[in-house]
mmCIF file with all atom_site columns, C-alpha atoms in Angstrom:
data_model
loop_
_atom_site.group_PDB
_atom_site.id
_atom_site.type_symbol
_atom_site.label_atom_id
_atom_site.label_alt_id
_atom_site.label_comp_id
_atom_site.label_asym_id
_atom_site.label_entity_id
_atom_site.label_seq_id
_atom_site.pdbx_PDB_ins_code
_atom_site.Cartn_x
_atom_site.Cartn_y
_atom_site.Cartn_z
_atom_site.occupancy
_atom_site.B_iso_or_equiv
_atom_site.pdbx_formal_charge
_atom_site.auth_seq_id
_atom_site.auth_comp_id
_atom_site.auth_asym_id
_atom_site.auth_atom_id
_atom_site.pdbx_PDB_model_num
ATOM 1   C CA . UNK A 1 1   ? 108.644 116.767 71.750 1.00 0.00 ? 1   UNK A CA 1
ATOM 2   C CA . UNK A 1 2   ? 108.292 114.155 74.443 1.00 0.00 ? 2   UNK A CA 1
ATOM 3   C CA . UNK A 1 3   ? 110.500 114.448 77.510 1.00 0.00 ? 3   UNK A CA 1
ATOM 4   C CA . UNK A 1 4   ? 111.372 110.770 77.347 1.00 0.00 ? 4   UNK A CA 1
ATOM 5   C CA . UNK A 1 5   ? 112.985 109.330 74.225 1.00 0.00 ? 5   UNK A CA 1
ATOM 6   C CA . UNK A 1 6   ? 110.864 107.267 71.889 1.00 0.00 ? 6   UNK A CA 1
ATOM 7   C CA . UNK A 1 7   ? 112.034 103.695 72.057 1.00 0.00 ? 7   UNK A CA 1
ATOM 8   C CA . UNK A 1 8   ? 111.900 101.277 69.169 1.00 0.00 ? 8   UNK A CA 1
ATOM 9   C CA . UNK A 1 9   ? 111.029 97.646  69.738 1.00 0.00 ? 9   UNK A CA 1
ATOM 10  C CA . UNK A 1 10  ? 114.578 96.456  69.028 1.00 0.00 ? 10  UNK A CA 1
ATOM 11  C CA . UNK A 1 11  ? 115.932 98.769  71.774 1.00 0.00 ? 11  UNK A CA 1
ATOM 12  C CA . UNK A 1 12  ? 113.870 97.027  74.454 1.00 0.00 ? 12  UNK A CA 1
ATOM 13  C CA . UNK A 1 13  ? 114.635 94.017  76.594 1.00 0.00 ? 13  UNK A CA 1
ATOM 14  C CA . UNK A 1 14  ? 112.460 90.894  76.434 1.00 0.00 ? 14  UNK A CA 1
ATOM 15  C CA . UNK A 1 15  ? 109.832 92.231  78.879 1.00 0.00 ? 15  UNK A CA 1
ATOM 16  C CA . UNK A 1 16  ? 109.551 95.509  76.981 1.00 0.00 ? 16  UNK A CA 1
ATOM 17  C CA . UNK A 1 17  ? 109.307 93.700  73.632 1.00 0.00 ? 17  UNK A CA 1
ATOM 18  C CA . UNK A 1 18  ? 106.552 91.452  74.948 1.00 0.00 ? 18  UNK A CA 1
ATOM 19  C CA . UNK A 1 19  ? 104.618 94.479  76.182 1.00 0.00 ? 19  UNK A CA 1
ATOM 20  C CA . UNK A 1 20  ? 105.235 96.289  72.866 1.00 0.00 ? 20  UNK A CA 1
ATOM 21  C CA . UNK A 1 21  ? 103.775 93.327  70.985 1.00 0.00 ? 21  UNK A CA 1
ATOM 22  C CA . UNK A 1 22  ? 100.697 93.249  73.218 1.00 0.00 ? 22  UNK A CA 1
ATOM 23  C CA . UNK A 1 23  ? 100.128 97.004  72.768 1.00 0.00 ? 23  UNK A CA 1
ATOM 24  C CA . UNK A 1 24  ? 100.628 96.969  69.009 1.00 0.00 ? 24  UNK A CA 1
ATOM 25  C CA . UNK A 1 25  ? 98.659  93.761  68.338 1.00 0.00 ? 25  UNK A CA 1
ATOM 26  C CA . UNK A 1 26  ? 95.990  94.603  65.770 1.00 0.00 ? 26  UNK A CA 1
ATOM 27  C CA . UNK A 1 27  ? 96.402  98.364  65.990 1.00 0.00 ? 27  UNK A CA 1
ATOM 28  C CA . UNK A 1 28  ? 99.916  99.175  64.827 1.00 0.00 ? 28  UNK A CA 1
ATOM 29  C CA . UNK A 1 29  ? 98.622  101.853 62.459 1.00 0.00 ? 29  UNK A CA 1
ATOM 30  C CA . UNK A 1 30  ? 97.162  103.697 65.466 1.00 0.00 ? 30  UNK A CA 1
ATOM 31  C CA . UNK A 1 31  ? 99.965  103.457 68.002 1.00 0.00 ? 31  UNK A CA 1
ATOM 32  C CA . UNK A 1 32  ? 103.271 103.275 66.108 1.00 0.00 ? 32  UNK A CA 1
ATOM 33  C CA . UNK A 1 33  ? 104.614 106.697 65.100 1.00 0.00 ? 33  UNK A CA 1
ATOM 34  C CA . UNK A 1 34  ? 106.221 107.464 61.735 1.00 0.00 ? 34  UNK A CA 1
ATOM 35  C CA . UNK A 1 35  ? 109.590 107.364 63.553 1.00 0.00 ? 35  UNK A CA 1
ATOM 36  C CA . UNK A 1 36  ? 108.943 103.829 64.824 1.00 0.00 ? 36  UNK A CA 1
ATOM 37  C CA . UNK A 1 37  ? 108.144 104.638 68.468 1.00 0.00 ? 37  UNK A CA 1
ATOM 38  C CA . UNK A 1 38  ? 104.854 104.256 70.326 1.00 0.00 ? 38  UNK A CA 1
ATOM 39  C CA . UNK A 1 39  ? 102.378 107.145 70.491 1.00 0.00 ? 39  UNK A CA 1
ATOM 40  C CA . UNK A 1 40  ? 100.407 108.414 73.463 1.00 0.00 ? 40  UNK A CA 1
ATOM 41  C CA . UNK A 1 41  ? 101.081 106.857 76.855 1.00 0.00 ? 41  UNK A CA 1
ATOM 42  C CA . UNK A 1 42  ? 102.439 103.658 75.350 1.00 0.00 ? 42  UNK A CA 1
ATOM 43  C CA . UNK A 1 43  ? 106.034 104.891 75.040 1.00 0.00 ? 43  UNK A CA 1
ATOM 44  C CA . UNK A 1 44  ? 106.026 105.484 78.802 1.00 0.00 ? 44  UNK A CA 1
ATOM 45  C CA . UNK A 1 45  ? 104.629 101.977 79.310 1.00 0.00 ? 45  UNK A CA 1
ATOM 46  C CA . UNK A 1 46  ? 107.509 100.304 77.443 1.00 0.00 ? 46  UNK A CA 1
ATOM 47  C CA . UNK A 1 47  ? 110.066 102.609 79.076 1.00 0.00 ? 47  UNK A CA 1
ATOM 48  C CA . UNK A 1 48  ? 109.080 101.042 82.427 1.00 0.00 ? 48  UNK A CA 1
ATOM 49  C CA . UNK A 1 49  ? 107.620 97.695  81.288 1.00 0.00 ? 49  UNK A CA 1
ATOM 50  C CA . UNK A 1 50  ? 106.905 96.357  84.787 1.00 0.00 ? 50  UNK A CA 1
ATOM 51  C CA . UNK A 1 51  ? 104.552 99.241  85.482 1.00 0.00 ? 51  UNK A CA 1
ATOM 52  C CA . UNK A 1 52  ? 103.414 99.432  81.858 1.00 0.00 ? 52  UNK A CA 1
ATOM 53  C CA . UNK A 1 53  ? 102.291 95.795  81.821 1.00 0.00 ? 53  UNK A CA 1
ATOM 54  C CA . UNK A 1 54  ? 100.110 96.379  84.859 1.00 0.00 ? 54  UNK A CA 1
ATOM 55  C CA . UNK A 1 55  ? 98.739  99.654  83.526 1.00 0.00 ? 55  UNK A CA 1
ATOM 56  C CA . UNK A 1 56  ? 97.825  98.210  80.145 1.00 0.00 ? 56  UNK A CA 1
ATOM 57  C CA . UNK A 1 57  ? 95.827  95.353  81.669 1.00 0.00 ? 57  UNK A CA 1
ATOM 58  C CA . UNK A 1 58  ? 92.935  97.404  83.111 1.00 0.00 ? 58  UNK A CA 1
ATOM 59  C CA . UNK A 1 59  ? 89.626  96.258  81.706 1.00 0.00 ? 59  UNK A CA 1
ATOM 60  C CA . UNK A 1 60  ? 86.021  97.152  82.404 1.00 0.00 ? 60  UNK A CA 1
ATOM 61  C CA . UNK A 1 61  ? 82.567  95.754  81.728 1.00 0.00 ? 61  UNK A CA 1
ATOM 62  C CA . UNK A 1 62  ? 81.013  99.236  81.618 1.00 0.00 ? 62  UNK A CA 1
ATOM 63  C CA . UNK A 1 63  ? 79.266  100.002 78.349 1.00 0.00 ? 63  UNK A CA 1
ATOM 64  C CA . UNK A 1 64  ? 81.742  101.735 76.040 1.00 0.00 ? 64  UNK A CA 1
ATOM 65  C CA . UNK A 1 65  ? 79.552  104.837 75.568 1.00 0.00 ? 65  UNK A CA 1
ATOM 66  C CA . UNK A 1 66  ? 79.563  105.394 79.330 1.00 0.00 ? 66  UNK A CA 1
ATOM 67  C CA . UNK A 1 67  ? 83.240  104.625 79.826 1.00 0.00 ? 67  UNK A CA 1
ATOM 68  C CA . UNK A 1 68  ? 84.083  107.180 77.120 1.00 0.00 ? 68  UNK A CA 1
ATOM 69  C CA . UNK A 1 69  ? 82.041  109.814 78.995 1.00 0.00 ? 69  UNK A CA 1
ATOM 70  C CA . UNK A 1 70  ? 84.163  109.121 82.081 1.00 0.00 ? 70  UNK A CA 1
ATOM 71  C CA . UNK A 1 71  ? 87.416  109.131 80.086 1.00 0.00 ? 71  UNK A CA 1
ATOM 72  C CA . UNK A 1 72  ? 86.820  112.435 78.296 1.00 0.00 ? 72  UNK A CA 1
ATOM 73  C CA . UNK A 1 73  ? 85.602  114.050 81.517 1.00 0.00 ? 73  UNK A CA 1
ATOM 74  C CA . UNK A 1 74  ? 88.819  113.017 83.243 1.00 0.00 ? 74  UNK A CA 1
ATOM 75  C CA . UNK A 1 75  ? 91.000  113.976 80.274 1.00 0.00 ? 75  UNK A CA 1
ATOM 76  C CA . UNK A 1 76  ? 89.320  117.382 80.023 1.00 0.00 ? 76  UNK A CA 1
ATOM 77  C CA . UNK A 1 77  ? 89.847  118.026 83.731 1.00 0.00 ? 77  UNK A CA 1
ATOM 78  C CA . UNK A 1 78  ? 93.594  117.573 83.302 1.00 0.00 ? 78  UNK A CA 1
ATOM 79  C CA . UNK A 1 79  ? 93.679  119.083 79.805 1.00 0.00 ? 79  UNK A CA 1
ATOM 80  C CA . UNK A 1 80  ? 95.501  116.040 78.522 1.00 0.00 ? 80  UNK A CA 1
ATOM 81  C CA . UNK A 1 81  ? 95.634  116.876 74.834 1.00 0.00 ? 81  UNK A CA 1
ATOM 82  C CA . UNK A 1 82  ? 96.526  113.410 73.521 1.00 0.00 ? 82  UNK A CA 1
ATOM 83  C CA . UNK A 1 83  ? 93.884  111.794 75.718 1.00 0.00 ? 83  UNK A CA 1
ATOM 84  C CA . UNK A 1 84  ? 91.266  114.240 74.493 1.00 0.00 ? 84  UNK A CA 1
ATOM 85  C CA . UNK A 1 85  ? 92.310  113.817 70.875 1.00 0.00 ? 85  UNK A CA 1
ATOM 86  C CA . UNK A 1 86  ? 92.021  110.029 71.068 1.00 0.00 ? 86  UNK A CA 1
ATOM 87  C CA . UNK A 1 87  ? 88.927  109.672 73.230 1.00 0.00 ? 87  UNK A CA 1
ATOM 88  C CA . UNK A 1 88  ? 86.704  112.536 72.049 1.00 0.00 ? 88  UNK A CA 1
ATOM 89  C CA . UNK A 1 89  ? 86.613  110.759 68.697 1.00 0.00 ? 89  UNK A CA 1
ATOM 90  C CA . UNK A 1 90  ? 85.952  107.409 70.384 1.00 0.00 ? 90  UNK A CA 1
ATOM 91  C CA . UNK A 1 91  ? 83.174  108.926 72.492 1.00 0.00 ? 91  UNK A CA 1
ATOM 92  C CA . UNK A 1 92  ? 81.434  110.173 69.346 1.00 0.00 ? 92  UNK A CA 1
ATOM 93  C CA . UNK A 1 93  ? 82.023  106.835 67.631 1.00 0.00 ? 93  UNK A CA 1
ATOM 94  C CA . UNK A 1 94  ? 80.324  105.011 70.524 1.00 0.00 ? 94  UNK A CA 1
ATOM 95  C CA . UNK A 1 95  ? 77.231  107.202 70.599 1.00 0.00 ? 95  UNK A CA 1
ATOM 96  C CA . UNK A 1 96  ? 78.044  110.181 72.811 1.00 0.00 ? 96  UNK A CA 1
ATOM 97  C CA . UNK A 1 97  ? 76.397  113.227 71.231 1.00 0.00 ? 97  UNK A CA 1
ATOM 98  C CA . UNK A 1 98  ? 78.628  115.924 69.741 1.00 0.00 ? 98  UNK A CA 1
ATOM 99  C CA . UNK A 1 99  ? 77.019  118.573 71.979 1.00 0.00 ? 99  UNK A CA 1
ATOM 100 C CA . UNK A 1 100 ? 78.025  116.586 75.083 1.00 0.00 ? 100 UNK A CA 1
ATOM 101 C CA . UNK A 1 101 ? 81.580  115.990 73.927 1.00 0.00 ? 101 UNK A CA 1
ATOM 102 C CA . UNK A 1 102 ? 82.012  119.649 72.972 1.00 0.00 ? 102 UNK A CA 1
ATOM 103 C CA . UNK A 1 103 ? 80.583  120.921 76.279 1.00 0.00 ? 103 UNK A CA 1
ATOM 104 C CA . UNK A 1 104 ? 82.796  118.593 78.320 1.00 0.00 ? 104 UNK A CA 1
ATOM 105 C CA . UNK A 1 105 ? 85.831  119.814 76.392 1.00 0.00 ? 105 UNK A CA 1
ATOM 106 C CA . UNK A 1 106 ? 84.919  123.437 77.071 1.00 0.00 ? 106 UNK A CA 1
ATOM 107 C CA . UNK A 1 107 ? 84.340  122.741 80.780 1.00 0.00 ? 107 UNK A CA 1
ATOM 108 C CA . UNK A 1 108 ? 80.629  123.557 80.529 1.00 0.00 ? 108 UNK A CA 1
ATOM 109 C CA . UNK A 1 109 ? 77.668  121.625 81.907 1.00 0.00 ? 109 UNK A CA 1
ATOM 110 C CA . UNK A 1 110 ? 76.770  119.128 79.184 1.00 0.00 ? 110 UNK A CA 1
ATOM 111 C CA . UNK A 1 111 ? 73.145  119.033 77.933 1.00 0.00 ? 111 UNK A CA 1
ATOM 112 C CA . UNK A 1 112 ? 72.500  115.395 78.833 1.00 0.00 ? 112 UNK A CA 1
ATOM 113 C CA . UNK A 1 113 ? 69.400  113.616 77.627 1.00 0.00 ? 113 UNK A CA 1
ATOM 114 C CA . UNK A 1 114 ? 70.432  110.184 78.947 1.00 0.00 ? 114 UNK A CA 1
ATOM 115 C CA . UNK A 1 115 ? 70.372  109.802 82.720 1.00 0.00 ? 115 UNK A CA 1
ATOM 116 C CA . UNK A 1 116 ? 73.066  107.109 82.713 1.00 0.00 ? 116 UNK A CA 1
ATOM 117 C CA . UNK A 1 117 ? 75.498  109.442 80.915 1.00 0.00 ? 117 UNK A CA 1
ATOM 118 C CA . UNK A 1 118 ? 74.672  112.242 83.353 1.00 0.00 ? 118 UNK A CA 1
ATOM 119 C CA . UNK A 1 119 ? 75.322  109.926 86.311 1.00 0.00 ? 119 UNK A CA 1
ATOM 120 C CA . UNK A 1 120 ? 78.677  108.701 84.977 1.00 0.00 ? 120 UNK A CA 1
ATOM 121 C CA . UNK A 1 121 ? 79.747  112.250 84.108 1.00 0.00 ? 121 UNK A CA 1
ATOM 122 C CA . UNK A 1 122 ? 78.876  113.434 87.625 1.00 0.00 ? 122 UNK A CA 1
ATOM 123 C CA . UNK A 1 123 ? 81.016  110.684 89.173 1.00 0.00 ? 123 UNK A CA 1
ATOM 124 C CA . UNK A 1 124 ? 83.989  111.410 86.905 1.00 0.00 ? 124 UNK A CA 1
ATOM 125 C CA . UNK A 1 125 ? 83.665  115.153 87.435 1.00 0.00 ? 125 UNK A CA 1
ATOM 126 C CA . UNK A 1 126 ? 83.414  114.966 91.228 1.00 0.00 ? 126 UNK A CA 1
ATOM 127 C CA . UNK A 1 127 ? 86.297  112.525 91.495 1.00 0.00 ? 127 UNK A CA 1
ATOM 128 C CA . UNK A 1 128 ? 88.515  114.619 89.233 1.00 0.00 ? 128 UNK A CA 1
ATOM 129 C CA . UNK A 1 129 ? 87.771  117.797 91.168 1.00 0.00 ? 129 UNK A CA 1
ATOM 130 C CA . UNK A 1 130 ? 87.797  116.602 94.765 1.00 0.00 ? 130 UNK A CA 1
ATOM 131 C CA . UNK A 1 131 ? 88.731  112.927 94.880 1.00 0.00 ? 131 UNK A CA 1
ATOM 132 C CA . UNK A 1 132 ? 85.419  112.218 96.606 1.00 0.00 ? 132 UNK A CA 1
ATOM 133 C CA . UNK A 1 133 ? 81.791  111.406 95.782 1.00 0.00 ? 133 UNK A CA 1
ATOM 134 C CA . UNK A 1 134 ? 78.748  112.709 97.567 1.00 0.00 ? 134 UNK A CA 1
ATOM 135 C CA . UNK A 1 135 ? 76.029  110.167 98.361 1.00 0.00 ? 135 UNK A CA 1
ATOM 136 C CA . UNK A 1 136 ? 73.532  111.480 95.807 1.00 0.00 ? 136 UNK A CA 1
ATOM 137 C CA . UNK A 1 137 ? 76.064  111.216 92.965 1.00 0.00 ? 137 UNK A CA 1
ATOM 138 C CA . UNK A 1 138 ? 77.142  107.755 94.100 1.00 0.00 ? 138 UNK A CA 1
ATOM 139 C CA . UNK A 1 139 ? 73.555  106.528 94.339 1.00 0.00 ? 139 UNK A CA 1
ATOM 140 C CA . UNK A 1 140 ? 72.613  107.882 90.899 1.00 0.00 ? 140 UNK A CA 1
ATOM 141 C CA . UNK A 1 141 ? 75.465  106.034 89.190 1.00 0.00 ? 141 UNK A CA 1
ATOM 142 C CA . UNK A 1 142 ? 75.042  102.924 91.337 1.00 0.00 ? 142 UNK A CA 1
ATOM 143 C CA . UNK A 1 143 ? 71.478  102.527 90.005 1.00 0.00 ? 143 UNK A CA 1
ATOM 144 C CA . UNK A 1 144 ? 72.953  101.911 86.547 1.00 0.00 ? 144 UNK A CA 1
ATOM 145 C CA . UNK A 1 145 ? 76.222  100.183 87.372 1.00 0.00 ? 145 UNK A CA 1
ATOM 146 C CA . UNK A 1 146 ? 75.781  98.260  90.623 1.00 0.00 ? 146 UNK A CA 1
ATOM 147 C CA . UNK A 1 147 ? 78.616  97.524  93.033 1.00 0.00 ? 147 UNK A CA 1
ATOM 148 C CA . UNK A 1 148 ? 81.072  95.992  90.564 1.00 0.00 ? 148 UNK A CA 1
ATOM 149 C CA . UNK A 1 149 ? 80.377  98.705  87.994 1.00 0.00 ? 149 UNK A CA 1
ATOM 150 C CA . UNK A 1 150 ? 81.059  101.415 90.549 1.00 0.00 ? 150 UNK A CA 1
ATOM 151 C CA . UNK A 1 151 ? 84.410  99.839  91.406 1.00 0.00 ? 151 UNK A CA 1
ATOM 152 C CA . UNK A 1 152 ? 85.205  99.715  87.694 1.00 0.00 ? 152 UNK A CA 1
ATOM 153 C CA . UNK A 1 153 ? 84.092  103.322 87.124 1.00 0.00 ? 153 UNK A CA 1
ATOM 154 C CA . UNK A 1 154 ? 86.168  104.706 89.989 1.00 0.00 ? 154 UNK A CA 1
ATOM 155 C CA . UNK A 1 155 ? 89.130  102.610 88.798 1.00 0.00 ? 155 UNK A CA 1
ATOM 156 C CA . UNK A 1 156 ? 88.643  103.877 85.240 1.00 0.00 ? 156 UNK A CA 1
ATOM 157 C CA . UNK A 1 157 ? 88.667  107.499 86.437 1.00 0.00 ? 157 UNK A CA 1
ATOM 158 C CA . UNK A 1 158 ? 91.819  106.873 88.456 1.00 0.00 ? 158 UNK A CA 1
ATOM 159 C CA . UNK A 1 159 ? 93.468  105.094 85.538 1.00 0.00 ? 159 UNK A CA 1
ATOM 160 C CA . UNK A 1 160 ? 92.778  107.942 83.116 1.00 0.00 ? 160 UNK A CA 1
ATOM 161 C CA . UNK A 1 161 ? 93.967  110.466 85.681 1.00 0.00 ? 161 UNK A CA 1
ATOM 162 C CA . UNK A 1 162 ? 97.235  108.539 85.742 1.00 0.00 ? 162 UNK A CA 1
ATOM 163 C CA . UNK A 1 163 ? 97.314  108.400 81.933 1.00 0.00 ? 163 UNK A CA 1
ATOM 164 C CA . UNK A 1 164 ? 96.665  112.161 81.810 1.00 0.00 ? 164 UNK A CA 1
ATOM 165 C CA . UNK A 1 165 ? 99.528  112.709 84.244 1.00 0.00 ? 165 UNK A CA 1
ATOM 166 C CA . UNK A 1 166 ? 101.867 110.575 82.114 1.00 0.00 ? 166 UNK A CA 1
ATOM 167 C CA . UNK A 1 167 ? 100.883 112.436 78.959 1.00 0.00 ? 167 UNK A CA 1
ATOM 168 C CA . UNK A 1 168 ? 101.216 115.866 80.544 1.00 0.00 ? 168 UNK A CA 1
ATOM 169 C CA . UNK A 1 169 ? 104.348 115.189 82.612 1.00 0.00 ? 169 UNK A CA 1
ATOM 170 C CA . UNK A 1 170 ? 106.227 113.774 79.639 1.00 0.00 ? 170 UNK A CA 1
ATOM 171 C CA . UNK A 1 171 ? 104.823 116.379 77.214 1.00 0.00 ? 171 UNK A CA 1
ATOM 172 C CA . UNK A 1 172 ? 103.556 113.701 74.838 1.00 0.00 ? 172 UNK A CA 1
ATOM 173 C CA . UNK A 1 173 ? 102.761 115.485 71.578 1.00 0.00 ? 173 UNK A CA 1
ATOM 174 C CA . UNK A 1 174 ? 99.660  115.178 69.479 1.00 0.00 ? 174 UNK A CA 1
ATOM 175 C CA . UNK A 1 175 ? 100.007 113.333 66.186 1.00 0.00 ? 175 UNK A CA 1
ATOM 176 C CA . UNK A 1 176 ? 101.058 115.521 63.240 1.00 0.00 ? 176 UNK A CA 1
ATOM 177 C CA . UNK A 1 177 ? 98.155  117.632 62.032 1.00 0.00 ? 177 UNK A CA 1
ATOM 178 C CA . UNK A 1 178 ? 96.013  117.155 65.153 1.00 0.00 ? 178 UNK A CA 1
ATOM 179 C CA . UNK A 1 179 ? 94.581  120.378 66.554 1.00 0.00 ? 179 UNK A CA 1
ATOM 180 C CA . UNK A 1 180 ? 94.954  121.006 70.307 1.00 0.00 ? 180 UNK A CA 1
ATOM 181 C CA . UNK A 1 181 ? 91.755  121.433 72.306 1.00 0.00 ? 181 UNK A CA 1
ATOM 182 C CA . UNK A 1 182 ? 93.217  123.804 74.874 1.00 0.00 ? 182 UNK A CA 1
ATOM 183 C CA . UNK A 1 183 ? 95.528  126.411 73.414 1.00 0.00 ? 183 UNK A CA 1
ATOM 184 C CA . UNK A 1 184 ? 96.821  127.417 76.852 1.00 0.00 ? 184 UNK A CA 1
ATOM 185 C CA . UNK A 1 185 ? 97.576  123.865 78.025 1.00 0.00 ? 185 UNK A CA 1
ATOM 186 C CA . UNK A 1 186 ? 101.263 123.216 78.585 1.00 0.00 ? 186 UNK A CA 1
#
């Protein structure tokens, strides 16, 4: 059970309703719970719509396969169950090999075949462990992403750290029937 109450659209003020509509647009079957609230981090977004509007506007030009590697690496670091549940499936859907996804989830060194995935993983892993990047790791990822891509990648890792914190701090539950990745995560 979430620590913050699930809000319905009609319980929100105009700013919250506008944000709700933007979140739900085209994906209501994925984000609206059976009880009529928003799943995942989105309930927190509409609870504080000023912050939620800003948080929901992050975009990136990084190839989706690579951004999913960064997202699941960050989510696994914080053992954010909802994040893992949502993005492990997306990572697979966008071409990340099952063996990589599974290894990242278990906290093991993934058996990368693609150098760009290895470089993005290394950035996300270092940032999530220490908040810093060594020069070799930076340079390896920069070869694929350039300056703007590196800004986007670091921002993406920070964003999903924040999302993981929201999910964990507010004890956002998995959807009914979803199996937790980390039995000991609380």
